[in-house]
Each structure stands twice: as structure tokens, then as C-alpha cells.
Coordinates of C-alpha atoms and ligand atoms in Angstrom, one line a residue:
M1 CA 119.7 -36.4 -97.3
K2 CA 117.4 -33.7 -96.1
F3 CA 115.0 -36.5 -95.0
K4 CA 118.1 -38.6 -93.1
L5 CA 119.0 -35.1 -91.6
S6 CA 115.6 -34.2 -90.1
L7 CA 115.4 -37.8 -89.0
R8 CA 118.5 -37.4 -86.9
V9 CA 117.3 -34.4 -85.5
I10 CA 113.8 -36.0 -84.8
L11 CA 115.8 -39.0 -83.2
F12 CA 118.3 -36.7 -81.3
G13 CA 115.4 -34.9 -79.8
L14 CA 113.5 -38.0 -78.9
G15 CA 116.7 -39.2 -77.2
L16 CA 116.9 -36.0 -75.3
L17 CA 113.5 -36.4 -74.4
A18 CA 113.7 -39.9 -73.1
V19 CA 116.6 -39.1 -71.0
V20 CA 115.0 -36.1 -69.8
G21 CA 111.7 -37.8 -69.2
L22 CA 113.4 -40.9 -67.5
T23 CA 115.4 -38.9 -65.6
G24 CA 112.5 -37.1 -64.1
M25 CA 110.8 -40.2 -63.5
N26 CA 113.6 -41.6 -61.3
V27 CA 114.5 -38.4 -59.5
Y28 CA 110.5 -38.6 -58.7
S29 CA 110.4 -41.8 -57.5
L30 CA 113.9 -41.6 -55.4
Y31 CA 112.2 -38.6 -53.8
A32 CA 108.9 -40.5 -53.1
L33 CA 110.9 -43.5 -51.8
H34 CA 112.8 -41.1 -49.6
E35 CA 109.8 -39.3 -48.3
S36 CA 107.9 -42.6 -47.6
T37 CA 111.1 -43.9 -45.8
I38 CA 110.8 -40.5 -43.7
N39 CA 107.1 -40.8 -43.1
T40 CA 107.6 -44.7 -42.3
S41 CA 110.1 -43.9 -40.0
V42 CA 108.4 -41.0 -38.1
D43 CA 105.3 -43.1 -38.1
N44 CA 107.3 -45.9 -36.3
Q45 CA 108.9 -43.3 -33.7
K46 CA 105.2 -42.0 -32.9
N47 CA 104.0 -45.4 -32.4
Q48 CA 106.7 -46.4 -29.9
I49 CA 105.8 -43.5 -27.8
S50 CA 102.5 -44.2 -28.0
E51 CA 103.0 -47.5 -26.9
F52 CA 105.2 -46.2 -23.9
A53 CA 102.2 -44.4 -22.8
F54 CA 100.1 -47.4 -22.7
Q55 CA 102.8 -49.2 -21.0
T56 CA 102.6 -46.7 -18.1
R57 CA 99.2 -47.0 -17.9
N58 CA 99.5 -50.8 -17.6
R59 CA 102.2 -50.5 -14.8
F60 CA 99.6 -48.7 -12.7
R61 CA 97.3 -51.7 -13.0
T62 CA 99.5 -54.5 -12.7
P63 CA 99.5 -54.9 -9.0
L64 CA 95.5 -54.6 -9.3
R65 CA 95.3 -57.9 -11.0
G66 CA 92.8 -60.4 -9.5
M67 CA 90.3 -57.5 -8.8
R68 CA 87.6 -58.6 -11.5
A69 CA 87.4 -62.0 -9.9
L70 CA 86.6 -60.5 -6.7
D71 CA 82.9 -60.8 -5.3
M72 CA 81.7 -57.4 -4.6
A73 CA 78.3 -58.5 -3.1
E74 CA 80.2 -60.8 -0.4
L75 CA 82.4 -57.6 -0.1
Q76 CA 79.5 -55.6 0.9
H77 CA 77.9 -58.0 3.3
F78 CA 81.2 -58.3 5.0
I79 CA 81.4 -54.6 5.4
A80 CA 77.6 -54.2 6.2
D81 CA 78.3 -57.0 8.9
G82 CA 81.2 -55.1 10.5
K83 CA 83.7 -57.8 9.6
D84 CA 87.1 -57.4 8.3
I85 CA 87.5 -57.2 4.4
P86 CA 87.8 -60.5 2.9
D87 CA 91.4 -61.9 2.3
S88 CA 91.1 -61.9 -1.7
L89 CA 90.8 -58.0 -1.4
L90 CA 93.5 -58.2 1.3
A91 CA 95.9 -60.1 -0.9
I92 CA 95.7 -57.4 -3.4
I93 CA 96.1 -54.6 -1.3
K94 CA 99.3 -56.3 0.2
R95 CA 100.6 -56.6 -3.4
V96 CA 99.7 -52.9 -4.0
D97 CA 101.4 -52.0 -0.7
E98 CA 104.5 -53.5 -1.7
D99 CA 104.9 -51.8 -4.8
P100 CA 107.4 -49.0 -4.6
L101 CA 104.9 -47.0 -7.1
F102 CA 102.7 -46.5 -4.5
S103 CA 102.7 -45.0 -1.0
G104 CA 99.6 -45.8 0.8
T105 CA 96.3 -47.7 0.4
Y106 CA 93.0 -46.6 1.8
F107 CA 89.9 -48.4 1.9
L108 CA 86.0 -46.7 2.2
G109 CA 83.4 -49.1 2.5
R110 CA 80.3 -46.6 1.5
D111 CA 79.3 -44.1 -1.1
V112 CA 79.9 -41.0 0.9
D113 CA 82.6 -38.1 0.9
P114 CA 84.8 -39.4 3.6
C115 CA 85.8 -35.7 4.5
Q116 CA 82.6 -34.2 4.9
A117 CA 81.2 -37.0 6.7
N118 CA 84.3 -37.3 8.7
E119 CA 84.1 -40.9 7.9
P120 CA 87.1 -43.1 9.4
L121 CA 88.9 -45.2 6.8
L122 CA 90.5 -48.5 6.7
H123 CA 94.2 -48.1 5.9
Y124 CA 96.7 -50.8 5.1
N125 CA 99.0 -51.3 8.1
R126 CA 102.5 -53.2 6.8
K127 CA 103.6 -53.8 10.0
L128 CA 100.4 -55.5 11.2
G129 CA 99.7 -56.9 7.6
R130 CA 95.8 -55.8 8.0
M131 CA 93.7 -52.9 7.5
V132 CA 93.3 -50.7 10.5
L133 CA 90.6 -47.9 10.9
T134 CA 91.8 -44.4 10.9
D135 CA 90.5 -40.9 11.2
H136 CA 93.8 -39.5 10.1
Y137 CA 94.2 -39.4 6.3
P138 CA 95.4 -37.0 4.0
E139 CA 93.2 -34.6 1.8
V140 CA 94.3 -36.4 -1.3
V141 CA 92.5 -39.5 -0.5
C142 CA 89.3 -37.6 0.0
D143 CA 90.2 -35.8 -3.4
G144 CA 90.4 -39.2 -5.1
I145 CA 87.4 -40.6 -3.7
N146 CA 85.4 -37.6 -4.4
L147 CA 86.4 -37.8 -8.0
A148 CA 85.7 -41.4 -8.4
R149 CA 82.4 -41.0 -6.9
A150 CA 81.5 -38.1 -9.1
R151 CA 82.6 -40.0 -12.2
M152 CA 80.7 -43.1 -11.1
K153 CA 77.4 -41.5 -10.8
S154 CA 77.2 -41.0 -14.3
L155 CA 78.9 -44.2 -15.2
I156 CA 77.2 -46.8 -12.8
G157 CA 74.1 -47.7 -14.4
E158 CA 75.7 -48.9 -17.5
Y159 CA 78.8 -50.3 -16.2
Q160 CA 79.4 -54.1 -16.8
W161 CA 82.8 -54.6 -14.9
N162 CA 83.0 -54.8 -11.4
N163 CA 85.8 -52.2 -10.7
R164 CA 86.8 -49.1 -12.4
L165 CA 90.1 -47.2 -12.1
I166 CA 90.1 -43.4 -11.8
H167 CA 93.2 -41.3 -11.4
D168 CA 93.5 -38.0 -10.0
T169 CA 96.1 -36.9 -11.8
E170 CA 99.4 -37.9 -10.4
R171 CA 98.6 -37.8 -7.0
S172 CA 96.5 -40.9 -6.4
M173 CA 94.1 -43.8 -8.3
T174 CA 90.9 -44.9 -6.9
V175 CA 89.4 -48.1 -7.4
A176 CA 85.5 -47.9 -7.5
M177 CA 84.1 -51.5 -6.6
I178 CA 81.1 -52.1 -8.2
N179 CA 78.3 -54.7 -7.1
L180 CA 76.8 -55.6 -10.6
E181 CA 73.8 -57.5 -8.9
D182 CA 72.2 -53.8 -8.1
H183 CA 74.6 -51.6 -9.5
S184 CA 75.6 -50.0 -6.3
I185 CA 79.2 -49.2 -4.8
A186 CA 80.7 -51.6 -2.7
G187 CA 83.7 -49.6 -1.8
Y188 CA 86.5 -47.1 -2.8
L189 CA 90.0 -48.5 -2.8
N190 CA 92.1 -45.2 -2.9
I191 CA 95.8 -45.8 -3.7
L192 CA 98.5 -42.7 -3.3
V193 CA 101.1 -42.6 -6.0
N194 CA 104.5 -42.2 -5.4
E195 CA 105.3 -39.5 -7.5
D196 CA 109.1 -39.3 -7.2
Y197 CA 109.4 -43.3 -8.0
L198 CA 106.9 -42.3 -11.0
I199 CA 109.3 -39.9 -12.6
N200 CA 112.6 -41.1 -11.6
E201 CA 112.2 -44.8 -11.5
F202 CA 109.7 -45.3 -14.0
L203 CA 109.3 -42.4 -16.6
A204 CA 112.7 -41.1 -16.8
P205 CA 114.2 -44.4 -17.5
G206 CA 111.7 -45.1 -20.0
L207 CA 112.4 -42.0 -22.0
A208 CA 115.9 -42.6 -21.8
N209 CA 115.7 -46.0 -23.1
F210 CA 114.7 -44.3 -26.3
G211 CA 118.4 -43.4 -26.7
N212 CA 119.3 -39.5 -27.0
T213 CA 118.4 -37.3 -29.8
K214 CA 121.1 -38.7 -32.0
E215 CA 120.5 -42.4 -31.3
S216 CA 116.8 -42.2 -31.5
G217 CA 116.3 -39.3 -34.1
M218 CA 114.0 -37.5 -31.6
T219 CA 114.0 -35.5 -28.4
L220 CA 111.4 -36.4 -25.6
W221 CA 110.2 -34.2 -22.6
L222 CA 108.1 -35.4 -20.1
H223 CA 106.0 -32.1 -19.7
D224 CA 103.8 -30.7 -16.5
W225 CA 101.9 -28.4 -19.1
T226 CA 100.1 -26.7 -15.4
V227 CA 103.4 -25.4 -14.5
N228 CA 105.5 -25.6 -17.5
E229 CA 107.8 -27.7 -15.9
V230 CA 110.2 -30.6 -17.7
L231 CA 110.2 -33.6 -15.3
A232 CA 112.2 -35.9 -17.4
T233 CA 113.9 -36.1 -20.6
N234 CA 115.8 -38.5 -23.0
D235 CA 118.4 -35.8 -23.8
P236 CA 119.4 -33.3 -21.1
D237 CA 121.7 -31.7 -23.8
V238 CA 118.7 -30.4 -25.5
E239 CA 116.9 -27.5 -24.0
Y240 CA 113.2 -27.5 -24.1
N241 CA 111.4 -25.2 -26.5
I242 CA 107.8 -25.4 -27.3
K243 CA 108.5 -24.4 -30.7
K244 CA 110.7 -27.5 -31.6
V245 CA 107.6 -29.7 -30.4
E246 CA 106.1 -31.4 -33.1
Q247 CA 104.1 -34.0 -31.3
L248 CA 102.3 -34.5 -28.1
Q249 CA 101.4 -37.8 -26.7
R250 CA 99.1 -37.9 -23.6
F251 CA 98.7 -40.6 -21.2
P252 CA 95.6 -42.6 -21.7
D253 CA 92.9 -41.6 -18.8
M254 CA 95.6 -40.8 -16.2
L255 CA 98.1 -38.3 -15.5
E256 CA 96.3 -35.5 -17.1
N257 CA 98.5 -32.6 -16.2
W258 CA 101.5 -34.3 -17.8
N259 CA 102.4 -35.4 -21.6
I260 CA 105.2 -36.3 -23.4
K261 CA 106.4 -33.8 -26.0
I262 CA 108.3 -35.0 -29.1
A263 CA 110.6 -33.2 -31.5
F264 CA 111.6 -35.2 -34.5
N265 CA 115.1 -34.8 -35.7
E266 CA 117.1 -37.0 -38.4
N267 CA 117.3 -40.5 -37.0
P268 CA 119.7 -43.2 -38.3
I269 CA 117.3 -44.3 -40.7
I270 CA 116.4 -40.9 -42.1
A271 CA 120.0 -40.0 -42.2
A272 CA 121.0 -43.4 -44.1
S273 CA 118.1 -42.6 -46.4
N274 CA 119.4 -38.9 -47.0
A275 CA 122.8 -40.4 -47.8
S276 CA 121.6 -42.9 -50.2
L277 CA 119.3 -40.3 -51.8
M278 CA 122.2 -37.9 -52.3
R279 CA 124.3 -40.8 -53.5
N280 CA 121.6 -41.8 -55.8
L281 CA 121.1 -38.5 -57.2
I282 CA 124.8 -38.1 -57.9
I283 CA 125.4 -41.3 -59.7
L284 CA 122.3 -40.7 -61.9
G285 CA 123.5 -37.0 -62.6
V286 CA 126.7 -38.5 -63.8
G287 CA 125.0 -41.0 -65.7
V288 CA 122.7 -38.7 -67.5
L289 CA 125.5 -36.2 -68.2
F290 CA 127.2 -39.0 -69.7
L291 CA 124.5 -40.2 -71.7
L292 CA 123.5 -36.4 -72.7
G293 CA 127.4 -36.0 -73.7
S294 CA 127.3 -39.3 -75.6
L295 CA 124.0 -38.4 -77.4
V296 CA 125.3 -34.7 -78.3
F297 CA 128.9 -36.3 -79.2
I298 CA 127.0 -38.8 -81.6
Y299 CA 125.0 -36.2 -82.9
T300 CA 127.6 -33.5 -83.9
T301 CA 130.2 -36.4 -85.2
A302 CA 127.4 -37.6 -87.4
Q303 CA 126.8 -34.2 -88.5
R304 CA 130.6 -33.4 -89.2
E305 CA 131.0 -37.0 -90.9
Q306 CA 128.1 -35.9 -93.1
H307 CA 129.5 -32.4 -93.7
L308 CA 133.0 -34.0 -94.8
A309 CA 131.3 -36.6 -97.0
R310 CA 129.3 -34.1 -98.9
R311 CA 132.6 -32.0 -99.1
Q312 CA 134.4 -34.8 -100.5
A313 CA 131.6 -35.6 -103.0
G314 CA 131.7 -31.9 -104.2
F315 CA 135.5 -32.3 -104.2
L316 CA 135.5 -35.0 -106.5
A317 CA 133.1 -33.4 -108.7
N318 CA 135.1 -30.2 -108.9
V319 CA 138.4 -32.2 -109.4
T320 CA 137.2 -34.2 -112.4
H321 CA 136.2 -31.0 -113.9
E322 CA 139.1 -29.1 -113.5
L323 CA 141.5 -31.8 -114.5
K324 CA 139.5 -32.3 -117.5
T325 CA 139.5 -28.5 -118.6
P326 CA 143.3 -27.7 -118.9
L327 CA 143.6 -30.9 -120.6
A328 CA 140.9 -30.0 -123.1
V329 CA 142.5 -26.9 -123.7
M330 CA 145.9 -28.2 -124.1
Q331 CA 144.4 -31.1 -126.5
A332 CA 142.7 -28.7 -128.7
A333 CA 145.7 -26.2 -128.8
G334 CA 148.0 -29.2 -129.4
E335 CA 145.8 -30.3 -132.3
N336 CA 145.7 -27.2 -133.8
L337 CA 149.6 -26.9 -133.7
A338 CA 150.1 -30.5 -134.9
D339 CA 147.6 -29.7 -138.0
G340 CA 149.8 -26.7 -138.7
R341 CA 146.8 -24.5 -139.2
V342 CA 148.6 -22.2 -136.8
T343 CA 151.5 -20.4 -138.4
S344 CA 151.6 -16.8 -137.4
P345 CA 154.3 -16.2 -134.7
E346 CA 151.7 -14.4 -132.5
R347 CA 149.3 -17.0 -132.5
L348 CA 151.9 -19.6 -132.0
S349 CA 153.5 -17.9 -129.0
S350 CA 149.9 -17.4 -127.5
Y351 CA 149.0 -21.4 -128.1
G352 CA 152.4 -21.7 -126.4
K353 CA 151.4 -19.7 -123.4
H354 CA 148.0 -21.5 -123.4
I355 CA 149.5 -24.8 -123.0
F356 CA 152.1 -23.7 -120.5
N357 CA 149.6 -22.3 -118.1
E358 CA 147.2 -24.9 -118.2
S359 CA 149.8 -27.6 -117.6
V360 CA 151.0 -25.4 -114.7
R361 CA 147.5 -25.6 -113.3
L362 CA 147.2 -29.2 -114.0
R363 CA 150.6 -30.1 -112.3
K364 CA 149.7 -28.2 -109.2
M365 CA 146.4 -29.6 -109.3
I366 CA 147.9 -33.1 -109.3
E367 CA 150.7 -32.1 -106.9
K368 CA 148.1 -31.1 -104.2
L369 CA 146.3 -34.2 -104.8
L370 CA 149.5 -36.3 -104.4
D371 CA 150.5 -34.4 -101.4
V372 CA 147.0 -35.1 -99.8
A373 CA 147.5 -39.0 -100.7
K374 CA 150.9 -39.3 -99.4
N375 CA 149.9 -37.8 -96.4
E376 CA 146.8 -40.0 -96.0
A377 CA 149.1 -43.1 -96.8
G378 CA 151.6 -41.7 -94.3
Q379 CA 154.2 -41.7 -97.2
T380 CA 155.5 -38.0 -97.2
I381 CA 159.2 -38.3 -97.5
L382 CA 161.1 -35.5 -95.8
K383 CA 164.7 -34.6 -96.4
L384 CA 165.5 -32.8 -93.2
A385 CA 168.4 -30.6 -93.6
P386 CA 169.9 -27.5 -91.5
N387 CA 168.3 -24.2 -93.5
K388 CA 168.4 -20.6 -93.1
I389 CA 164.6 -19.8 -93.4
D390 CA 165.4 -16.0 -94.9
V391 CA 167.3 -17.9 -97.6
L392 CA 164.4 -20.2 -98.5
V393 CA 161.9 -17.3 -98.4
K394 CA 164.0 -15.0 -100.6
D395 CA 164.2 -18.2 -102.8
Y396 CA 160.6 -18.3 -103.1
L397 CA 160.2 -14.7 -103.7
R398 CA 162.5 -14.7 -106.4
E399 CA 160.7 -17.5 -108.3
N400 CA 157.2 -15.9 -107.4
E401 CA 157.6 -12.2 -107.0
S402 CA 156.8 -11.2 -110.5
W403 CA 153.6 -12.8 -110.8
I404 CA 152.5 -11.9 -107.4
R405 CA 153.1 -8.0 -108.2
E406 CA 151.2 -8.6 -111.5
T407 CA 148.1 -9.6 -109.8
G408 CA 148.5 -6.0 -108.1
F409 CA 149.9 -7.1 -104.7
K410 CA 152.2 -5.0 -102.6
I411 CA 154.8 -7.5 -101.0
E412 CA 156.1 -6.0 -97.5
Y413 CA 159.3 -8.1 -96.6
K414 CA 160.5 -8.0 -93.3
C415 CA 163.3 -10.2 -91.7
E416 CA 165.2 -10.0 -88.3
K417 CA 169.0 -10.2 -88.5
N418 CA 171.2 -13.2 -87.5
L419 CA 168.4 -15.9 -87.8
P420 CA 169.6 -19.2 -86.3
M421 CA 169.4 -22.6 -88.7
V422 CA 166.5 -24.6 -88.7
M423 CA 166.0 -28.3 -89.5
L424 CA 163.8 -28.3 -92.4
D425 CA 162.7 -30.2 -95.7
T426 CA 162.9 -27.5 -98.1
D427 CA 160.3 -28.8 -100.5
S428 CA 157.7 -28.9 -97.6
F429 CA 158.8 -25.5 -96.8
F430 CA 157.9 -24.3 -100.3
T431 CA 154.9 -26.0 -100.5
I432 CA 153.8 -24.5 -97.1
L433 CA 154.7 -20.9 -98.0
G434 CA 153.3 -21.3 -101.4
N435 CA 149.9 -22.3 -100.0
L436 CA 149.8 -19.4 -97.6
V437 CA 150.7 -16.8 -100.2
E438 CA 148.2 -18.2 -102.5
N439 CA 145.4 -18.2 -100.1
A440 CA 146.4 -14.4 -99.0
I441 CA 146.3 -13.6 -102.5
K442 CA 143.0 -15.5 -103.2
Y443 CA 141.1 -14.2 -100.2
S444 CA 141.8 -10.6 -100.6
A445 CA 139.6 -8.2 -102.5
D446 CA 140.7 -4.5 -103.0
D447 CA 143.4 -4.1 -100.3
K448 CA 146.1 -6.1 -101.8
Y449 CA 148.7 -6.2 -99.4
L450 CA 151.2 -9.5 -98.7
G451 CA 153.2 -9.3 -95.8
I452 CA 155.9 -11.8 -94.9
D453 CA 157.7 -11.2 -91.6
I454 CA 160.5 -13.5 -90.5
S455 CA 161.3 -13.3 -86.6
K456 CA 162.8 -15.5 -84.2
D457 CA 163.1 -16.1 -80.3
D458 CA 165.0 -18.6 -78.1
K459 CA 163.0 -21.7 -79.5
F460 CA 161.6 -20.8 -82.7
V461 CA 162.2 -19.0 -86.2
S462 CA 158.8 -17.8 -87.4
V463 CA 157.5 -16.7 -90.6
Q464 CA 154.5 -14.8 -90.6
V465 CA 152.2 -14.6 -93.8
S466 CA 149.7 -11.7 -93.6
D467 CA 147.0 -10.2 -95.6
H468 CA 144.3 -7.4 -95.6
G469 CA 141.6 -9.8 -96.9
I470 CA 138.4 -11.0 -96.0
G471 CA 139.7 -12.6 -92.8
I472 CA 138.4 -15.8 -91.6
P473 CA 134.9 -15.7 -89.1
K474 CA 135.7 -16.7 -85.4
S475 CA 133.3 -20.0 -85.8
A476 CA 135.4 -20.9 -88.7
R477 CA 138.9 -20.9 -87.4
K478 CA 138.9 -24.3 -85.8
Y479 CA 138.0 -26.0 -89.0
V480 CA 139.9 -24.2 -91.8
F481 CA 142.7 -26.6 -91.0
D482 CA 140.5 -29.6 -91.9
K483 CA 140.5 -31.4 -95.2
F484 CA 138.0 -30.3 -97.6
Y485 CA 136.6 -27.1 -95.2
R486 CA 135.9 -23.9 -97.1
V487 CA 134.2 -21.2 -95.3
E488 CA 130.6 -20.7 -96.4
N489 CA 130.5 -17.3 -98.0
E490 CA 130.2 -15.8 -101.2
F491 CA 133.8 -14.8 -101.7
T492 CA 134.8 -18.1 -101.1
S493 CA 132.5 -19.9 -103.2
N494 CA 133.5 -17.5 -105.9
T495 CA 137.3 -18.4 -105.5
K496 CA 138.6 -21.5 -106.7
G497 CA 139.8 -24.3 -104.1
H498 CA 139.1 -27.5 -102.6
G499 CA 139.9 -26.9 -99.2
L500 CA 142.9 -28.9 -99.2
G501 CA 146.0 -26.2 -99.1
L502 CA 145.6 -25.3 -95.1
S503 CA 145.4 -29.3 -94.2
I504 CA 148.5 -29.8 -96.3
V505 CA 150.4 -26.8 -94.4
K506 CA 149.3 -28.2 -91.2
N507 CA 150.2 -31.7 -91.9
L508 CA 153.6 -30.4 -93.4
V509 CA 154.5 -27.9 -90.6
E510 CA 154.0 -30.9 -87.8
L511 CA 155.9 -33.2 -89.9
N512 CA 158.9 -30.7 -89.8
G513 CA 158.4 -30.3 -86.1
G514 CA 156.9 -27.1 -86.3
I515 CA 153.6 -25.2 -85.3
V516 CA 151.1 -23.3 -87.3
T517 CA 148.9 -20.4 -85.6
L518 CA 146.1 -18.4 -87.2
K519 CA 145.1 -15.0 -86.3
S520 CA 142.1 -13.3 -88.1
V521 CA 139.9 -10.3 -87.9
E522 CA 136.7 -11.0 -90.2
G523 CA 136.7 -8.2 -92.9
S524 CA 140.1 -7.1 -91.9
G525 CA 142.6 -9.8 -92.8
S526 CA 144.5 -13.0 -91.6
V527 CA 147.9 -13.7 -90.2
F528 CA 149.2 -17.3 -90.6
T529 CA 152.3 -18.0 -88.3
V530 CA 154.5 -21.0 -89.2
S531 CA 157.2 -21.6 -86.6
F532 CA 160.0 -24.2 -86.7
P533 CA 162.4 -25.1 -83.7
V534 CA 165.9 -23.7 -83.9
I535 CA 168.7 -26.3 -84.0
V536 CA 170.2 -27.0 -80.3
K537 CA 173.8 -26.1 -80.1
P538 CA 176.2 -28.9 -79.8
E539 CA 177.2 -28.0 -76.3
S540 CA 173.9 -28.2 -74.8
A541 CA 172.7 -31.0 -76.6
S542 CA 173.3 -33.0 -79.8
P543 CA 171.5 -31.6 -83.1
S544 CA 170.3 -34.8 -84.0
R545 CA 166.7 -35.7 -85.1
N546 CA 165.8 -36.6 -81.7
N547 CA 165.9 -33.2 -80.3
L548 CA 163.1 -32.3 -82.9
K549 CA 160.8 -34.6 -81.6
E550 CA 160.6 -32.7 -78.3
V551 CA 159.0 -29.8 -80.0
P552 CA 155.6 -29.0 -79.2
R553 CA 152.8 -30.2 -81.8
A554 CA 150.9 -27.8 -83.7
E555 CA 148.3 -25.6 -82.0
Y556 CA 145.7 -23.1 -83.1
V557 CA 145.1 -19.6 -81.6
S558 CA 142.0 -17.9 -83.0
Ligands
ADP601 P1 141.1 -23.6 -100.3 O1 141.4 -24.4 -101.5 O2 139.6 -23.5 -100.3 O3 141.7 -22.3 -100.5 P2 142.5 -23.8 -97.9 O4 142.5 -25.2 -97.2 O5 143.7 -23.5 -98.4 O6 141.8 -24.1 -99.0 O7 141.8 -23.0 -97.1 C1 140.3 -23.5 -96.4 C2 139.5 -22.1 -96.4 O8 140.2 -21.5 -95.3 C3 139.3 -21.5 -97.6 O9 138.4 -22.0 -98.5 C4 139.0 -20.1 -96.9 O10 137.5 -20.2 -96.7 C5 139.9 -20.1 -95.7 N1 140.9 -19.2 -95.7 C6 142.2 -19.8 -96.0 N2 143.2 -18.6 -96.0 C7 142.6 -17.8 -95.9 C8 143.1 -16.4 -96.0 N3 144.3 -15.9 -96.0 N4 141.8 -15.3 -95.9 C9 140.9 -15.6 -95.7 N5 140.1 -17.0 -95.6 C10 141.2 -17.9 -95.8

């Protein structure tokens, strides 16, 4: 038994451990999955913005395609000979000029500072469709060409391509044209940028294409950090705040004063992942609670079953002993009487009393067993009839008062006047009252008090049986009406009983449509109350048995 119990405790512990472990693992993987979804999603967003920055760079280069195919040595000769620039270059310049991203194209055929040398420049004239020399050009052009010159000084020796693009912030871009035969500069093509177009027609729509914060899960600001100004955004409703910025995207090799600032929010993928995480956690939680509940339920039921089995086994052993003892006493006494060995009137009377007492004990025992058996088989037969409870209690006391007083008990009987009738089976009532009174006597020590109090209210007539005995501990109160249950304490173990009386009481009270309640203070005494429904008067309803079915079932108050 011990082995089985500890095995069950071990298995229960292992089960709990497994549930907790599995739950932990599941929660961990759910969070890991969620985390990786968020990371992937944020990485994806970052990639998209980076891609956009590269697209912007390409946008500047697109009209310049064909530049690599130009023969820069030929261009140099043309310029040296004072000829017009070759058509192949002119075609590119024409394309650039037609592009709304740009607002003017200048060409300088020498490696000098145009402003310093007061060098005239070739300027593309759209009306004429050719390059025209001019002395009037904006300073931006000089800045662009000078920046390119400075940059090319360090680059030109190693450079493998025939042109190099150098951006002067958002103002202009300069193409340095390189004669790779001798690594000399064949000329500079300076192209002014139409800033208005760049911002409003290219970058702003580009950012808007990502969708607003709610749609894309991020807020984007095209920001000029030199003047701390937002030039464009994908969501005008969200005010720029540097504290919100989590990521910064630069434009490669260009637009140095500008960058895209990014604040990440919950995008639809993350929102879906959050919702799914929540859903999974709730389902997991409910499942785990259910599993734990089942485990605990199985464990406690098994424990109770085991207790019951143990109590039943103990009961059988006891009952056999108790049936045999009175029989043996009666047998011996009967034998002596039959032999005629006992002749004196005192001894005859003593033998008679012995046999009588033992047969009463035996009868009670057998009655109790039969009650349980009948109840178990659902065969308790009730003879319900209108009864006055005070009359029944008085009948009981008349029969039993003397032996109760003999045991040293003081009986206090109280009864309200004008009690209504109740529908009751009298045999049941006597068994109920008998069991409660016997218990009050059995489970009292020095303070031998037995209270019987009859009261009424609108619906019930109640009988309270109270004692000043050992009382019932709180933890045991809900079990005392169970079959074979006995409180585990020294007093009870020294008192005869099998844990059947109160289960019979509960069963009979319920069969009679009543309720039984218990109040007890450990060490001070107990009060058992049985209440039976009053008979409903004919004018309000018929006093048939059907009415009795509507009364509440037994309940226990502790
Ligand atoms: P038993 O044959 O053991 O008396 P019962 O079913 O009548 O069986 O009672 C179940 C248990 O409830 C008892 O063993 C006892 O521990 C407890 N009990 C019952 N009545 C009282 C009482 N009046 N005072 C204290 N304990 C009681």
C-alpha cells in the first residue's frame, strides 16, 4: 500500500513536472518564434528602405547611360582642336537636359578651376539644341566642378573607368571624364539638380509608397540634418521626434546632408504575430489548467478511493468481530441456562439481561447494515404520512430518556408552539434522531449535555440536536456524511462506530425531502439540524407528494 502510495506521489510529481516543463518549452518556442517574426519583419523593412536609397542613386544615373562607351581621347582632341563636342556626348547631354530632375548642364573641357580662371563654359541651350559658350554661370557650377577636381586628384591614377560621378550635396552632380590612355581629365560635365522636383516628385512619393505608419509599421522622415528640417514623410500625422528614431538610412555617395530617419511601429505582420502569440498563450494556458486540473482530480480521487477502500476493509473486519462477540456471549449464556447450571434468581436475571443487551446490540448492528444495504440498492421504502414532529420527538424521548439519563446526560428539550405538520416516514425519523442522539452521547466527554430544539419557519420544521462534546474539525466537516468516514483522533478511535450513522441520516433526510446541516466548534460541541418541509395548505397548492419534490436537496454548512 505504502509502495503504491509513494509510486502515485512520484508519478503525480513527474506528471506535474512534465506539464510544467512542456508548457515552459512551448512558451519559450512561442516567444522565440514571435521574436524571429519581429526581427525578420524589421529586417525586411530596413532592406526596403535601403533599396529605396539605391533606387534614388540610380535615378540620378539613368539619363547618363552610354557614358562608358564614349571615347574620351577623341573628346579631348575635339576640344583641343576647338571643335564642337562630339554628337555621342551631346546626345547624353540632351537626354539629361530633358530630365525634369535636372535644371541645367555645363561642360568644361579642361582641368582648371572655372571661377578662378574666369573660364567660359559650354552650356546646353535647349532652344538651339547645342552647347553654347557662356561666361555667366552660377557659383554652384564652380563648386561642383571644384569638388570633382579635388576628389579626382587622389583617384585618377588608379581609376579604371572613363567617368566618375561626384555629387555636391543636393545641389549638383559632376561627371569627371577620364582619358584612360594617360589618366588625364578630358572634361567635367556639371549638371544642376532640380531640388524641388527631387523632393516633391521623387522622394516624397517614394516614401508615401511605403504606406503610412499603420499600413507599413514604420514612420519615415526625409531629414536635412544640417538645418534639422523634415523635407518629406510617409505620414504627415506623426510629428518628427528624434527620440522616436530607431534607424537611419543614408543615400550612398550622394545627398550627404540628407538621410531617411525611421521609427518602427507595429506593422500588420507583427500585429498578427502578437495576436497569434496571445491566442496561442491563452489556448496553452487553458489546456495546461485543464491538464493540471485533471491530474489533481485523478490524484485526489484515487486518494479518496484508496481511503474508502481502506475504511471498507477495516469496517468488514470490525463488523465480523462485532457480530461474533454478542453471538458468542449469547451462546455461552444460553448454553449455561440450557444446562440448568444456573439456578439462583439473581444469576438467572443477570444472564437474561446479558442476552437481552447483546441481542439489542446485535439488532442495532444488523439494522444499520440493512439500512446501508437498502440505501445502496435504492430499496428504502418510505411510508410518508402527515406527522407532527414534536409528537415523534416526544415518543422517542419516552422510549429512550431513561437510558440517556443513566449515562449521565442532561437533556434540554425546547419546542416552539403551533408547529405545522410535515410529511414524514416515522421509521426514518426515529433512525435519524436515534443516530444523532447516539452520536451526541458517544462524542461527548465530561460535559454531558444533550439539547433537542424544535423550531419552525415558513417552509420548514427543524430539529436541532446539540451537544457540548469534542466537536468536529473544520477539515472533516464535509466528509462526516460520507460512508465509513470517521474523524481521525484519539477520542473517536476509542469510541465504537463504523462511520455509517451520519451517511444513513443524510440519506434518509434527503429521501424525506429534508435537509441536514452541521455546525461545530472543535472542542466545544456540535449542532446537527434536520429540517423537513411543511405541508403546503390545500388553498395554495395540493398537499400531494409532488410538492415535496420541489424542496431543496440536502446541504451542509460548516
Ligand atoms: P460513527 O459510527 O463513527 O459514529 P457516524 O457516521 O455517525 O459514524 O459519524 C461519523 C464521524 O463523525 C464519527 O466517527 C465522528 O468522528 C464524527 N461525529 C459524528 N457525530 C459527532 C458529534 N456529535 N460530535 C463529534 N463528532 C461527531
